[in-house]
Amino acid sequence: METTLIIGFVILTIILWFWAIIDITRSRFKNPNMNTIWLLAVLFFPVLGSIFYFQLKKKYVTKEPRKFQPNFNRTE
């Protein structure tokens, strides 16, 4: 029983950790340096870093959509 509980906890922790890393890399932060700071926090402190990131995410992530730039990839 204890082994199953420990294995379940480890699996949930790994899922939370990967989810946080993927979410950090896909999110648009108001300050570009926050992306690196959160990524380092989650990598060095997997459980606490992930929990703090998901709790404080709304403060640091911008909601505005990306602006369309039609001339971005044009070669002339």
Coordinates of C-alpha atoms in Angstrom, one line a residue:
M1 CA 0.0 0.0 0.0
E2 CA 2.7 2.5 0.9
T3 CA 4.7 1.6 -2.2
T4 CA 1.7 2.4 -4.4
L5 CA 1.1 5.7 -2.7
I6 CA 4.8 6.7 -3.1
I7 CA 4.8 5.7 -6.8
G8 CA 1.6 7.6 -7.4
F9 CA 3.0 10.7 -5.6
V10 CA 6.2 10.5 -7.7
I11 CA 4.3 10.2 -11.0
L12 CA 2.0 13.1 -10.1
T13 CA 5.1 15.2 -9.2
I14 CA 6.8 14.4 -12.5
I15 CA 3.6 15.3 -14.4
L16 CA 3.3 18.6 -12.6
W17 CA 6.9 19.4 -13.2
F18 CA 6.7 18.7 -17.0
W19 CA 3.4 20.6 -17.2
A20 CA 5.0 23.6 -15.6
I21 CA 8.0 23.5 -17.9
I22 CA 5.9 23.3 -21.0
D23 CA 3.6 26.1 -19.8
I24 CA 6.5 28.4 -19.0
T25 CA 8.0 27.9 -22.4
R26 CA 4.7 28.6 -24.2
S27 CA 3.5 31.6 -22.1
R28 CA 4.1 35.2 -23.0
F29 CA 5.4 37.1 -19.9
K30 CA 5.1 40.8 -19.4
N31 CA 8.8 40.9 -18.6
P32 CA 10.9 38.6 -20.9
N33 CA 13.3 37.9 -18.1
M34 CA 10.6 36.3 -16.0
N35 CA 10.5 33.3 -18.4
T36 CA 14.1 32.5 -17.5
I37 CA 13.6 33.1 -13.8
W38 CA 10.5 30.8 -13.6
L39 CA 12.2 28.1 -15.7
L40 CA 15.2 28.1 -13.3
A41 CA 13.0 28.1 -10.3
V42 CA 11.0 25.1 -11.6
L43 CA 14.2 23.2 -12.6
F44 CA 16.0 23.7 -9.3
F45 CA 12.9 23.3 -7.0
P46 CA 10.6 21.0 -9.0
V47 CA 7.7 20.7 -6.5
L48 CA 7.7 24.1 -4.8
G49 CA 8.7 25.9 -8.0
S50 CA 5.8 24.4 -10.0
I51 CA 3.3 25.1 -7.3
F52 CA 4.4 28.7 -6.9
Y53 CA 4.4 29.2 -10.6
F54 CA 0.8 28.0 -11.1
Q55 CA -0.3 30.1 -8.1
L56 CA 1.4 33.3 -9.3
K57 CA 1.1 32.9 -13.0
K58 CA -1.7 35.4 -13.6
K59 CA 0.5 38.2 -12.2
Y60 CA 3.3 37.7 -14.7
V61 CA 1.6 36.5 -17.9
T62 CA 0.2 38.9 -20.5
K63 CA -3.3 38.3 -21.9
E64 CA -3.0 40.5 -25.1
P65 CA -3.0 38.5 -28.3
R66 CA 0.0 38.4 -30.6
K67 CA 0.0 41.1 -33.3
F68 CA -0.1 40.0 -36.9
Q69 CA 2.9 41.2 -38.9
P70 CA 2.4 40.5 -42.6
N71 CA 5.9 41.6 -43.6
F72 CA 7.7 39.5 -41.0
N73 CA 8.8 36.6 -43.3
R74 CA 8.8 38.4 -46.6
T75 CA 12.0 38.2 -48.7
E76 CA 12.4 41.0 -51.3

